[in-house]
Coordinates of C-alpha atoms in Angstrom, one line a residue:
Chain T
M1 CA 0.2 -0.3 0.1
R2 CA 1.9 2.9 -1.4
G3 CA 0.1 6.3 -0.6
P4 CA 1.7 10.0 -0.2
D5 CA 5.1 10.4 1.2
V6 CA 5.5 11.7 5.0
A7 CA 6.5 15.1 3.3
W8 CA 2.7 15.5 2.5
Y9 CA 1.7 14.7 5.8
L10 CA 4.3 17.3 7.0
A11 CA 3.0 19.7 4.5
V12 CA -0.5 19.6 5.8
A13 CA 0.7 19.8 9.8
A14 CA 2.6 23.1 8.8
F15 CA -0.3 24.4 7.3
L16 CA -2.3 23.5 10.2
F17 CA 0.1 24.7 12.6
A18 CA 0.2 28.1 10.5
T19 CA -3.7 28.6 10.5
G20 CA -3.9 27.7 14.6
A21 CA -0.9 30.5 14.9
L22 CA -3.0 33.0 12.8
G23 CA -6.1 32.2 14.9
V24 CA -4.3 32.7 18.0
L25 CA -2.7 36.3 16.9
L26 CA -5.8 37.1 15.2
R27 CA -9.1 36.2 17.1
R28 CA -10.1 38.1 20.2
S29 CA -12.9 35.6 21.6
P30 CA -10.7 33.6 24.5
L31 CA -12.8 30.5 23.0
I32 CA -11.7 30.8 19.8
V33 CA -8.1 31.3 20.8
L34 CA -8.3 28.1 22.8
L35 CA -9.7 26.1 19.6
S36 CA -7.0 27.7 17.5
L37 CA -4.4 26.1 20.0
E38 CA -6.0 22.9 19.6
I39 CA -5.7 23.2 15.9
M40 CA -1.7 24.0 16.7
L41 CA -1.3 21.2 18.9
N42 CA -2.9 18.8 16.3
G43 CA -0.7 19.9 13.7
A44 CA 2.4 19.0 15.8
N45 CA 1.0 15.7 16.7
L46 CA 0.3 14.9 12.9
A47 CA 3.9 15.6 12.5
L48 CA 5.3 13.2 15.4
I49 CA 2.9 10.7 14.1
A50 CA 4.2 11.1 10.4
F51 CA 8.1 10.8 11.5
S52 CA 6.7 8.0 13.7
R53 CA 5.8 6.2 10.5
L54 CA 9.1 7.2 8.7
H55 CA 10.8 5.5 11.2
G56 CA 8.9 2.7 12.3
E57 CA 9.2 3.4 15.9
S58 CA 6.2 3.6 18.1
S59 CA 7.8 6.4 20.7
G60 CA 6.5 9.1 18.3
Q61 CA 3.0 7.9 18.8
I62 CA 3.7 7.8 22.9
F63 CA 4.4 11.3 22.2
A64 CA 1.3 12.2 20.5
L65 CA -0.6 10.5 23.2
A66 CA 1.3 12.6 26.0
V67 CA 0.3 15.7 23.7
M68 CA -3.3 14.7 23.6
A69 CA -3.4 14.6 27.3
V70 CA -1.6 17.9 28.0
A71 CA -4.0 19.6 25.7
A72 CA -7.1 18.2 27.7
S73 CA -5.7 20.0 30.7
E74 CA -4.7 22.9 29.1
V75 CA -8.4 23.1 27.9
V76 CA -9.9 22.1 31.4
V77 CA -7.7 25.0 32.8
G78 CA -8.3 27.6 30.2
L79 CA -11.9 26.9 30.0
G80 CA -12.0 27.5 34.0
L81 CA -10.3 30.6 33.6
I82 CA -12.9 31.8 30.8
V83 CA -15.9 30.8 33.2
A84 CA -14.0 32.8 35.7
I85 CA -13.7 35.8 33.6
A86 CA -17.5 35.4 32.5
R87 CA -18.7 35.4 36.4
K88 CA -16.8 38.6 37.1
R89 CA -18.6 40.1 34.2
L90 CA -15.9 41.3 32.4
D91 CA -15.2 41.3 28.6
L92 CA -14.5 38.2 26.7
D93 CA -12.0 39.8 24.7
V94 CA -8.4 38.8 24.9
D95 CA -7.1 42.4 24.2
K96 CA -8.9 44.0 27.0
L97 CA -7.5 41.5 29.5
S98 CA -4.4 43.3 30.1
F99 CA -4.3 43.1 34.0
L100 CA -4.4 39.9 36.0
R101 CA -5.2 41.1 39.6
G102 CA -8.5 40.1 40.6
Chain U
M1 CA -5.8 0.0 -7.4
A2 CA -5.3 0.6 -4.0
N3 CA -2.4 3.5 -4.5
V4 CA -5.0 5.4 -6.1
L5 CA -7.5 4.6 -3.0
V6 CA -5.3 5.8 -0.3
W7 CA -4.4 8.9 -2.3
A8 CA -8.1 9.6 -2.6
V9 CA -8.9 8.9 0.8
W10 CA -5.6 11.3 1.5
I11 CA -6.6 13.9 -0.4
V12 CA -10.1 14.4 0.8
A13 CA -9.1 14.0 4.3
A14 CA -6.5 16.4 4.1
F15 CA -8.3 19.2 2.2
S16 CA -11.3 18.7 4.7
C17 CA -8.5 18.9 7.5
L18 CA -7.3 22.2 6.2
A19 CA -11.1 23.8 5.2
S20 CA -12.2 22.7 9.0
G21 CA -9.3 24.6 10.1
I22 CA -9.2 27.5 8.4
A23 CA -13.5 27.5 9.3
V24 CA -12.4 27.5 13.1
V25 CA -10.8 30.4 12.6
S26 CA -12.8 32.4 10.6
F27 CA -16.1 32.0 12.0
S28 CA -17.5 34.5 14.0
N29 CA -19.4 32.9 16.4
P30 CA -17.1 30.0 18.5
F31 CA -20.7 28.1 18.7
Y32 CA -19.8 27.3 14.9
S33 CA -16.2 26.9 15.3
A34 CA -16.6 24.0 18.0
P35 CA -18.2 21.5 15.4
A36 CA -15.7 22.9 12.7
L37 CA -12.9 21.9 15.2
I38 CA -14.9 18.1 15.4
G39 CA -14.5 17.8 11.8
N40 CA -10.9 18.9 12.0
L41 CA -10.2 16.4 14.5
A42 CA -12.2 13.7 12.3
S43 CA -10.2 14.0 9.5
L44 CA -7.0 14.1 11.5
A45 CA -8.4 10.7 12.8
V46 CA -8.4 9.5 9.1
L47 CA -4.5 10.9 8.3
Y48 CA -3.7 9.1 11.5
L49 CA -5.3 5.7 10.2
L50 CA -3.4 6.0 7.2
L51 CA 0.0 6.6 9.1
S52 CA -0.9 3.3 10.5
A53 CA -1.5 4.8 13.9
E54 CA -4.8 3.3 14.8
F55 CA -4.7 3.4 18.7
V56 CA -3.9 7.3 18.2
A57 CA -7.1 7.6 16.0
A58 CA -9.0 6.1 18.2
G59 CA -8.1 8.2 21.2
Q60 CA -8.2 11.3 19.4
V61 CA -11.6 10.4 18.5
L62 CA -12.7 9.4 22.0
V63 CA -10.7 12.2 23.8
Y64 CA -10.6 15.1 21.6
A65 CA -14.2 14.9 19.4
G66 CA -15.7 13.1 22.0
A67 CA -14.9 14.6 25.6
V68 CA -12.9 18.0 24.9
M69 CA -15.2 19.1 22.6
V70 CA -18.5 18.3 24.4
M71 CA -17.0 20.4 27.5
F72 CA -16.0 23.2 24.8
L73 CA -19.8 23.2 23.4
F74 CA -21.1 23.2 27.4
V75 CA -18.9 26.0 28.1
T76 CA -19.7 27.9 25.1
A77 CA -23.9 27.3 25.5
Y78 CA -23.1 28.7 29.2
L79 CA -21.4 31.5 28.2
G80 CA -23.7 32.4 24.9
G81 CA -22.3 32.4 21.6
R82 CA -21.3 35.7 21.5
A83 CA -20.0 37.1 17.9
D84 CA -16.9 38.3 17.7
A85 CA -16.3 39.6 13.8
P86 CA -12.7 38.9 13.1
W87 CA -12.8 41.9 10.2
A88 CA -14.9 44.2 11.4
G89 CA -13.6 47.8 10.6
G90 CA -11.1 47.1 8.1
P91 CA -7.7 45.1 8.7
T92 CA -5.4 46.7 11.6
W93 CA -2.0 46.5 11.7
Q94 CA -2.3 44.1 14.4
Q95 CA -4.2 41.5 12.1
F96 CA -1.6 42.5 9.4
G97 CA 1.1 41.5 11.6
A98 CA -0.7 38.0 12.5
V99 CA -1.2 37.2 9.1
L100 CA 2.6 38.0 8.5
A101 CA 3.8 35.9 11.5
A102 CA 1.4 33.0 10.5
G103 CA 2.9 33.1 6.9
A104 CA 6.4 33.4 8.1
I105 CA 5.7 30.3 10.3
L106 CA 4.4 28.2 7.4
V107 CA 7.5 29.2 5.3
E108 CA 10.0 28.5 7.8
V109 CA 8.4 25.2 8.8
I110 CA 8.1 24.3 5.0
V111 CA 11.7 25.6 4.0
V112 CA 13.4 23.6 6.9
I113 CA 11.6 20.3 6.1
G114 CA 12.8 21.0 2.6
L115 CA 16.2 21.9 3.3
K116 CA 16.9 19.5 6.0
A117 CA 15.1 16.5 5.3
G118 CA 13.8 16.7 1.7
G119 CA 15.7 13.4 0.3
R120 CA 15.0 11.5 3.5
L121 CA 11.1 11.6 3.5
S122 CA 10.6 9.1 1.1
H123 CA 12.1 5.9 2.6
E124 CA 9.7 4.7 4.9
A125 CA 10.6 2.2 7.5
R126 CA 9.1 -1.2 6.8
I127 CA 6.3 -2.0 9.3
D128 CA 4.5 -5.1 10.6
S129 CA 0.9 -5.4 11.1
G130 CA 1.1 -4.9 14.6
F131 CA 2.3 -1.3 14.3
G132 CA 0.4 1.3 16.2
S133 CA -2.1 -1.2 17.5
P134 CA -3.3 -1.0 21.1
H135 CA -1.2 -4.0 22.3
R136 CA 2.0 -2.6 21.0
I137 CA 1.5 0.9 22.0
G138 CA 0.5 -0.3 25.6
R139 CA 3.6 -2.3 25.7
V140 CA 5.9 0.6 25.0
F141 CA 3.9 2.8 27.0
L142 CA 4.0 0.8 30.2
T143 CA 7.9 -0.5 29.7
D144 CA 9.8 2.3 27.8
H145 CA 7.8 5.3 28.6
L146 CA 6.7 4.8 32.2
L147 CA 8.1 7.9 33.5
A148 CA 6.2 9.9 31.0
F149 CA 2.7 7.9 31.5
E150 CA 3.3 8.6 35.2
I151 CA 4.2 12.4 34.4
T152 CA 0.9 12.6 32.1
S153 CA -1.1 11.2 34.8
I154 CA -0.3 13.9 37.2
V155 CA -0.7 16.5 34.7
L156 CA -4.0 15.5 34.2
L157 CA -4.9 15.3 38.1
V158 CA -3.1 18.9 38.5
A159 CA -5.1 20.5 35.9
A160 CA -8.5 18.9 37.2
V161 CA -7.5 20.0 40.9
G162 CA -6.7 23.5 39.4
S163 CA -9.8 23.9 37.4
V164 CA -11.9 23.0 40.4
I165 CA -9.9 25.7 42.5
L166 CA -10.4 28.3 40.0
G167 CA -14.6 27.4 39.8
A168 CA -14.3 27.4 43.6
H169 CA -12.5 30.8 43.8
S170 CA -14.7 32.7 41.1
R171 CA -17.7 31.5 42.9
R172 CA -16.5 32.6 46.1
S173 CA -15.4 36.2 45.2
D174 CA -18.3 37.2 43.2
T175 CA -20.8 39.3 44.8
T176 CA -22.5 40.6 42.0
G177 CA -23.9 37.7 40.1
D178 CA -27.6 37.2 41.4
L179 CA -27.5 33.4 40.3
V180 CA -24.1 32.8 42.3
H181 CA -25.5 34.3 45.2
S182 CA -28.6 32.4 45.7
E183 CA -26.7 29.3 45.1
E184 CA -24.5 30.2 48.0
A185 CA -27.1 31.1 50.0
G186 CA -28.6 27.7 49.6
A187 CA -25.7 25.7 50.3
R188 CA -25.0 27.8 53.7
P189 CA -28.6 28.1 55.4

C-alpha cells in the first residue's frame, strides 16, 4: 500500500500549525483562541505521527498521546479561566484583559 | 488500484482537515467554530489511520472529538455564543502582523523540512501489521515510557484540581451575580 510520502503529511501539519497560529494571533474571543491552540497542537501531533511512521518507531505515537493529555489539561484550565472571567462580568476579549489582579 | 484509493482518501482527508481548520479560525461565532474543530479532528483521525496509528486515531476521536469538544460546547452554551467579527472595521496593523507572522511560520517550517530532510522523507521504514496497535502502544507505554505515563497522569490530576480551585474561587469572590448568590445562600443555610 503506497500512499503519499511523509513529506505530504508534514506539509499538511505545517499548514495546520500556521492556521492555528493565525487564529491565536488574530482572534480576540478567548474561546476561539483556545480552539486555535488545539489546531496548533494537532498539527504538531500529525508531524509526530508522520515521523513515527517514517522511522517505524512507536515512540512518536506515545509522544502524540502525551500531547493529547496535555491539550486536555490545557482546555480544562483554559475553560475554567474563561468561566471565571465571565462570572466577573468582564469582557471576553483577550485585548482588554491586560491585567491579572482580581 | 489500492494506491489510487489511498491517495483519494488522503486528498479528501487533508482538504477537509485544512478547510475545517480555516473555518474554525474564520467563523465569528464560537458555537460554529467548535463543530468545525470536530470535523478537523475527525479528518485528522483518518490521516492517522493512513499512517497506521490506529490507537492514536481512536484516542483522538474519543478524547478530543468526544470529551474535550463536548466540554467546549457546554461552556460556549453557558457563556452564550457571542459573535466577534474578525474583520470588523477593516484590517488593523495588528491583524496585518498576525497574518504576516503566520505566513512566516508556514514558510519557515516548509523551508526547513525541504532543506533538512527533503531526500530522506520518501524512504519509509518497513513495519509489521502490529505497528500502532493498542497492544504495541500499551507495551511501549508501560515499559520504555513509564515515566512519561506517570507524569501525564500527574499533569491531568493537577489540571483537574486547578480547574476546581479556579471555579470555587471565582464563585466565592463573585458577589454581583444573582445566580451565584442564591446558590451560595442555598448551600449555607
